[in-house]
mmCIF file of C-alpha atoms in Angstrom:
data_model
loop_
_atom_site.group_PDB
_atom_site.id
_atom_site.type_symbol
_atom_site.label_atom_id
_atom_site.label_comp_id
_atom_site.label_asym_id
_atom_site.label_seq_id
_atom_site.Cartn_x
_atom_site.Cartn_y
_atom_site.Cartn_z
ATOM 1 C CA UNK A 734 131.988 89.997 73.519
ATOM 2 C CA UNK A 735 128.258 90.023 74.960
ATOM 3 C CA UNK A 736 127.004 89.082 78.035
ATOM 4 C CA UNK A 737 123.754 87.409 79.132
ATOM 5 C CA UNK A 738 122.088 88.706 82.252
ATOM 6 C CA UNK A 739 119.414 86.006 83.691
ATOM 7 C CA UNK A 740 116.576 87.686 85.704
ATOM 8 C CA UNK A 741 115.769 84.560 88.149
ATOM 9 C CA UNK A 742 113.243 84.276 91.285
ATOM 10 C CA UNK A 743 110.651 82.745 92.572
ATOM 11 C CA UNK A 744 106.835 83.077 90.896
ATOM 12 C CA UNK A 745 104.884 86.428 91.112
ATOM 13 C CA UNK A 746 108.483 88.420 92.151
ATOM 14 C CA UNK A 747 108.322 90.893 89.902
ATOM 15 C CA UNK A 748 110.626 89.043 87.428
ATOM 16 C CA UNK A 749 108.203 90.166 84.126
ATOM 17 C CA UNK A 750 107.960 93.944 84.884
ATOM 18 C CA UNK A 751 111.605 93.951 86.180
ATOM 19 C CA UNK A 752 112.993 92.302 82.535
ATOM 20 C CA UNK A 753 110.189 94.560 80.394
ATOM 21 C CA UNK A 754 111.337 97.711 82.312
ATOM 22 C CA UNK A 755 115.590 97.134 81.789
ATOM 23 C CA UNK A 756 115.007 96.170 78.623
ATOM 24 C CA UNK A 757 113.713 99.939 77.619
ATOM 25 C CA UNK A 758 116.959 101.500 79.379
ATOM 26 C CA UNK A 759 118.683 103.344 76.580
ATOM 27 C CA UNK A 760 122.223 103.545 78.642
ATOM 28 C CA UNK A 761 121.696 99.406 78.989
ATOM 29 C CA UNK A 762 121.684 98.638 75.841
ATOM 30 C CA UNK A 763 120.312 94.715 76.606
ATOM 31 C CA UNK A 764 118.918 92.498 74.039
ATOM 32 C CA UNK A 765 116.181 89.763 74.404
ATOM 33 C CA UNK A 766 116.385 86.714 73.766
ATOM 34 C CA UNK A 767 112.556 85.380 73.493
ATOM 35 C CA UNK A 768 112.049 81.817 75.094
ATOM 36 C CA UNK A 769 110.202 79.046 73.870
ATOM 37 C CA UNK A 770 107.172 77.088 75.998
ATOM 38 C CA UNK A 771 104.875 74.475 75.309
ATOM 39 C CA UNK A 772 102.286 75.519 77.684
ATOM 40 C CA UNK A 773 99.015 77.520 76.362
ATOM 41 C CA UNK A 774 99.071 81.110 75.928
ATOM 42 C CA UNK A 775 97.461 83.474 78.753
ATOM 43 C CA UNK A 776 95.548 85.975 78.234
ATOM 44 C CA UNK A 777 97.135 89.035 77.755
ATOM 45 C CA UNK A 778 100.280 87.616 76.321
ATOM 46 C CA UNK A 779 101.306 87.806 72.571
ATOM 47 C CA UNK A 780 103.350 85.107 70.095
ATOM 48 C CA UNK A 781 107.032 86.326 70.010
ATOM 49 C CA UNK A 782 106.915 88.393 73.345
ATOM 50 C CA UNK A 783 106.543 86.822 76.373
ATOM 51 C CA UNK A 784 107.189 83.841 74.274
ATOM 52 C CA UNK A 785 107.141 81.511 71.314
ATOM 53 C CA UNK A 786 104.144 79.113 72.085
ATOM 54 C CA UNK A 787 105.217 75.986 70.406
ATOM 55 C CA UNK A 788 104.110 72.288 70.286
ATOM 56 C CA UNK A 789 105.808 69.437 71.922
ATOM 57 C CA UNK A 790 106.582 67.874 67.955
ATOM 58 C CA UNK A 791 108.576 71.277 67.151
ATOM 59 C CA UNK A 792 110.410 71.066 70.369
ATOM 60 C CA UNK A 793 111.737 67.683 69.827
ATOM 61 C CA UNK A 794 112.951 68.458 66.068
ATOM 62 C CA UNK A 795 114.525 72.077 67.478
ATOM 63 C CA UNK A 796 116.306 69.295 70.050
ATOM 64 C CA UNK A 797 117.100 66.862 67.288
ATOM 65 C CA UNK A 798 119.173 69.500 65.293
ATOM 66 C CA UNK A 799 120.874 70.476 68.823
ATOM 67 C CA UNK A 800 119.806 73.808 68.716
ATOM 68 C CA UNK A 801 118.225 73.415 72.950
ATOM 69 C CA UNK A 802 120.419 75.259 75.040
ATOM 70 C CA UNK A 803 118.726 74.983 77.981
ATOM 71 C CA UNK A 804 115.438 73.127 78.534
ATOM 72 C CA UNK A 805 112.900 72.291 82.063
ATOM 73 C CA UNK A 806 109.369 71.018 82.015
ATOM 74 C CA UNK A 807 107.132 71.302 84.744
ATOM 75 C CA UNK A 808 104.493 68.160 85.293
ATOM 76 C CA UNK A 809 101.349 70.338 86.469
ATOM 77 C CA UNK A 810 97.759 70.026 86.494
ATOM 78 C CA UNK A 811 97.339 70.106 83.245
ATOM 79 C CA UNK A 812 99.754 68.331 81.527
ATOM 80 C CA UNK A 813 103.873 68.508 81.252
ATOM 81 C CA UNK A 814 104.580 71.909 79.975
ATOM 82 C CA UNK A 815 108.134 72.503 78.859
ATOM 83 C CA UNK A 816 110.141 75.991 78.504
ATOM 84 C CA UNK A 817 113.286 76.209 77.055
ATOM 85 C CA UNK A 818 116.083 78.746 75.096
ATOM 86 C CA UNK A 819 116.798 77.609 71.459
ATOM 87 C CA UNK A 820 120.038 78.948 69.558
ATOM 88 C CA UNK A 821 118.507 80.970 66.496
ATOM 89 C CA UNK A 822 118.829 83.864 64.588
ATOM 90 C CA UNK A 823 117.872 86.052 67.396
ATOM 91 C CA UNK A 824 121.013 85.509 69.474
ATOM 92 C CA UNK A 825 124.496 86.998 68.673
ATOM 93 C CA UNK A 826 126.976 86.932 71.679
ATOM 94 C CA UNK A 827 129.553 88.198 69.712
ATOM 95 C CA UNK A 828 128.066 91.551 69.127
ATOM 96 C CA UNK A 829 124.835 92.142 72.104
ATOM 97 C CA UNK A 830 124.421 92.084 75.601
ATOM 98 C CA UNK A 831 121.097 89.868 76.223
ATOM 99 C CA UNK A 832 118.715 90.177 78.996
ATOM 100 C CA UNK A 833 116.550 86.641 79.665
ATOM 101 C CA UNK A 834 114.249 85.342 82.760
ATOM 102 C CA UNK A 835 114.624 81.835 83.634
ATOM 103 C CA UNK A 836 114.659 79.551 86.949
ATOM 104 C CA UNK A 837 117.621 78.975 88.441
ATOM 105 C CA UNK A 838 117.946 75.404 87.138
ATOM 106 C CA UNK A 839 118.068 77.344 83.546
ATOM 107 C CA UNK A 840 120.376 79.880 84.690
ATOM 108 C CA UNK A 841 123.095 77.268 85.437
ATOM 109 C CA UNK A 842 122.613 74.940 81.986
ATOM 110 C CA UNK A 843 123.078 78.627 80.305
ATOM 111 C CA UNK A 844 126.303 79.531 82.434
ATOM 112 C CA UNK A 845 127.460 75.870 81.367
ATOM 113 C CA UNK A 846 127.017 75.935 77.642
ATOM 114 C CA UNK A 847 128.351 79.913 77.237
ATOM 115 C CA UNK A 848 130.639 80.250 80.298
ATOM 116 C CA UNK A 849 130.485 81.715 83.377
ATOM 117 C CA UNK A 850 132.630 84.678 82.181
ATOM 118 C CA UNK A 851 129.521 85.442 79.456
ATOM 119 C CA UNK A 852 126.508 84.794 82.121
ATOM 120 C CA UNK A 853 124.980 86.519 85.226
ATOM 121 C CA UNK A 854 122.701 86.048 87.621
ATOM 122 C CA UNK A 855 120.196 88.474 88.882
ATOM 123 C CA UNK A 856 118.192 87.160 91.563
ATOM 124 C CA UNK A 857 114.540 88.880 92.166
ATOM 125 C CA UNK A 858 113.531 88.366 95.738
ATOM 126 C CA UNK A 859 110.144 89.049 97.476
ATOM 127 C CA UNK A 860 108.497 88.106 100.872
ATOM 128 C CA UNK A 861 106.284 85.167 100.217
ATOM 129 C CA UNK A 862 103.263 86.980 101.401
ATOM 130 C CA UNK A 863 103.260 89.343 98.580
ATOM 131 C CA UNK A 864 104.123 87.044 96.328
ATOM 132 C CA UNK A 865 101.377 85.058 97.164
ATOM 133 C CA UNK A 866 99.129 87.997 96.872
ATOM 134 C CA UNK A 867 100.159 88.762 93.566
ATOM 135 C CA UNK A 868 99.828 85.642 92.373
ATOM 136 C CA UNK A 869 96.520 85.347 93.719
ATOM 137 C CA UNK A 870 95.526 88.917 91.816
ATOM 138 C CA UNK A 871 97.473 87.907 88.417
ATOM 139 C CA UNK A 872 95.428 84.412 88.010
ATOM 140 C CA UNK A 873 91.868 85.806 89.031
ATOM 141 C CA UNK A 874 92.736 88.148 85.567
ATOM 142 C CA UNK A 875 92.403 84.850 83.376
ATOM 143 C CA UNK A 876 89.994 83.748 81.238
ATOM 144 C CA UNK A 877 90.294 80.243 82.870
ATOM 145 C CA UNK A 878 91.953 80.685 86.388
ATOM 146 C CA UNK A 879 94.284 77.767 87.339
ATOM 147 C CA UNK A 880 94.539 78.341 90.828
ATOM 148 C CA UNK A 881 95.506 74.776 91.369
ATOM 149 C CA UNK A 882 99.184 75.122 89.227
ATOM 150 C CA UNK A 883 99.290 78.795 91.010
ATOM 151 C CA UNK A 884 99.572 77.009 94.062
ATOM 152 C CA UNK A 885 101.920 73.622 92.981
ATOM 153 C CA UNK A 886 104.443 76.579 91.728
ATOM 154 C CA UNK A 887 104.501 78.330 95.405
ATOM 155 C CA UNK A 888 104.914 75.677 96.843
ATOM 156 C CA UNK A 889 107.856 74.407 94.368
ATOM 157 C CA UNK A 890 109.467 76.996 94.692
ATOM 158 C CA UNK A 891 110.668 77.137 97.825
ATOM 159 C CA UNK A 892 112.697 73.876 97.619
ATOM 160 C CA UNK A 893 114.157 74.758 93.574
ATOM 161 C CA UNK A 894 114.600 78.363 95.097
ATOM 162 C CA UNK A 895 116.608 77.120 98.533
ATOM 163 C CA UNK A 896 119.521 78.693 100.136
ATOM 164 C CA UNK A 897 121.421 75.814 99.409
ATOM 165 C CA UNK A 898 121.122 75.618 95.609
ATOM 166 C CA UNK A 899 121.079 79.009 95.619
ATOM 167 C CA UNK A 900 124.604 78.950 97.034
ATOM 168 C CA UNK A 901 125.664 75.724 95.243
ATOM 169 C CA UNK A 902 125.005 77.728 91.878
ATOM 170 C CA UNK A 903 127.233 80.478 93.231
ATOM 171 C CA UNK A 904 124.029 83.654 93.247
ATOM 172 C CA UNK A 905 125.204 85.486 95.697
ATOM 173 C CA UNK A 906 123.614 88.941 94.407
ATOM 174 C CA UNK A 907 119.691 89.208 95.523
ATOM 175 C CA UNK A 908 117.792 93.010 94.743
ATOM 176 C CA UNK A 909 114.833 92.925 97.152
ATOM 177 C CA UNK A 910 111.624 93.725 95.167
ATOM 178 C CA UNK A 911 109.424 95.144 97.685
ATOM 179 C CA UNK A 912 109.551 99.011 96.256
ATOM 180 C CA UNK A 913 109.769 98.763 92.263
ATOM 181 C CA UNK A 914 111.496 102.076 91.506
ATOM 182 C CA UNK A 915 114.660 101.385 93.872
ATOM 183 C CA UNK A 916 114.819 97.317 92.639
ATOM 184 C CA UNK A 917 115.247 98.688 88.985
ATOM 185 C CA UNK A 918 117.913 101.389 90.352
ATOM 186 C CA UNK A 919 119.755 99.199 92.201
ATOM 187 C CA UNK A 920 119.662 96.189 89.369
ATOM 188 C CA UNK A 921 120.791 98.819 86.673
ATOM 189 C CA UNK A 922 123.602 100.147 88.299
ATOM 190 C CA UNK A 923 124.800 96.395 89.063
ATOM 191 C CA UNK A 924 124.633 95.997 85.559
ATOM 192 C CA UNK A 925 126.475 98.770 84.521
ATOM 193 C CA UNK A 926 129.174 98.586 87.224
ATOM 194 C CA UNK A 927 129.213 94.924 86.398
ATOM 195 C CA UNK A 928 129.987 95.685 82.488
ATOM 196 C CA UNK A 929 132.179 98.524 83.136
ATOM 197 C CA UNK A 930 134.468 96.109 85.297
ATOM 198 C CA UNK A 931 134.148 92.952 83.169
ATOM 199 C CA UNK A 932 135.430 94.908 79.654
#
């Protein structure tokens, strides 16, 4: 039986290049399962990868024939944009280990509907500083900047992101993302040790 591993953390950690990176380790062996948003596609991103950039309609027939396992909107400054994981062809517990990247909030409706045998956490964290830098260095890279949502997500954050929910969702593991190469090494051999010990 599979396993889903949810890459979670605030904005501009790292979560993207962390997921992309473990999800070429051979000796892994993860899956991915590709969300679903209703929020406009950035520049740089593609239609299946990052995500499956659908409309609000779609969404609500996908939730009428209860395949939604987990959904969350976001009311920003351009509109409610929703992101959620769908059960589709693309995900087979029975036979794969998955790798996904959600908020916490997502995390815990996923643990819920699979078990919290079949779902873990892997919490990205980075000093607010640099994540703020990055942030700031991602969004000048679009065709249409929204630095106004760059900054309502910061600040979010740090209340969906507290200790205390933290805690009350039972993350306990964090991998500090300040140097890259030793983040991945120490989130792959977690992953590994964690699968060895679970089988």
């Amino acid at each position: 039986m599979g396993r889903i591993f949810c890459i979670i953390g605030k904005s501009s950690s790292g979560k993207d290049t962390i997921y992309k990176k473990l999800l070429k380790c051979p000796g892994l062996g993860l899956k991915e399962i590709v969300p679903y948003t209703t929020r406009p596609i950035r520049a740089g991103e593609q239609e299946g990868v990052e995500y499956h950039f659908v409309t609000v309609e779609v969404m609500e027939q996908m939730r009428a024939e209860n395949r939604i396992i987990e959904s969350r909107f976001y009311d920003t400054v351009y509109g409610r944009w929703y992101y959620f994981t769908a059960k589709d062809s693309q995900l087979t517990l029975e036979k794969h280990d998955y790798l996904v990247i959600g908020t916490l909030a997502s995390y815990i409706k996923t643990r819920d509907y699979f078990g919290a045998d079949k779902v873990v956490a892997i919490y990205i964290d980075l000093e607010d500083g640099e994540r703020l830098s990055r942030a700031l260095r991602r969004e000048k890279k679009q065709i249409q900047p929204r630095f106004e949502e760059m900054c309502r997500r910061f600040i979010a954050d740090t209340k969906d992101f507290s200790e205390e929910n933290l805690t009350k969702a039972g993350v306990v593991k964090f991998f500090d993302n300040h140097c890259l190469k030793q983040c991945l090494e120490e989130i792959t051999d977690y992953i590994i040790s964690y699968k060895e010990s679970t089988f």
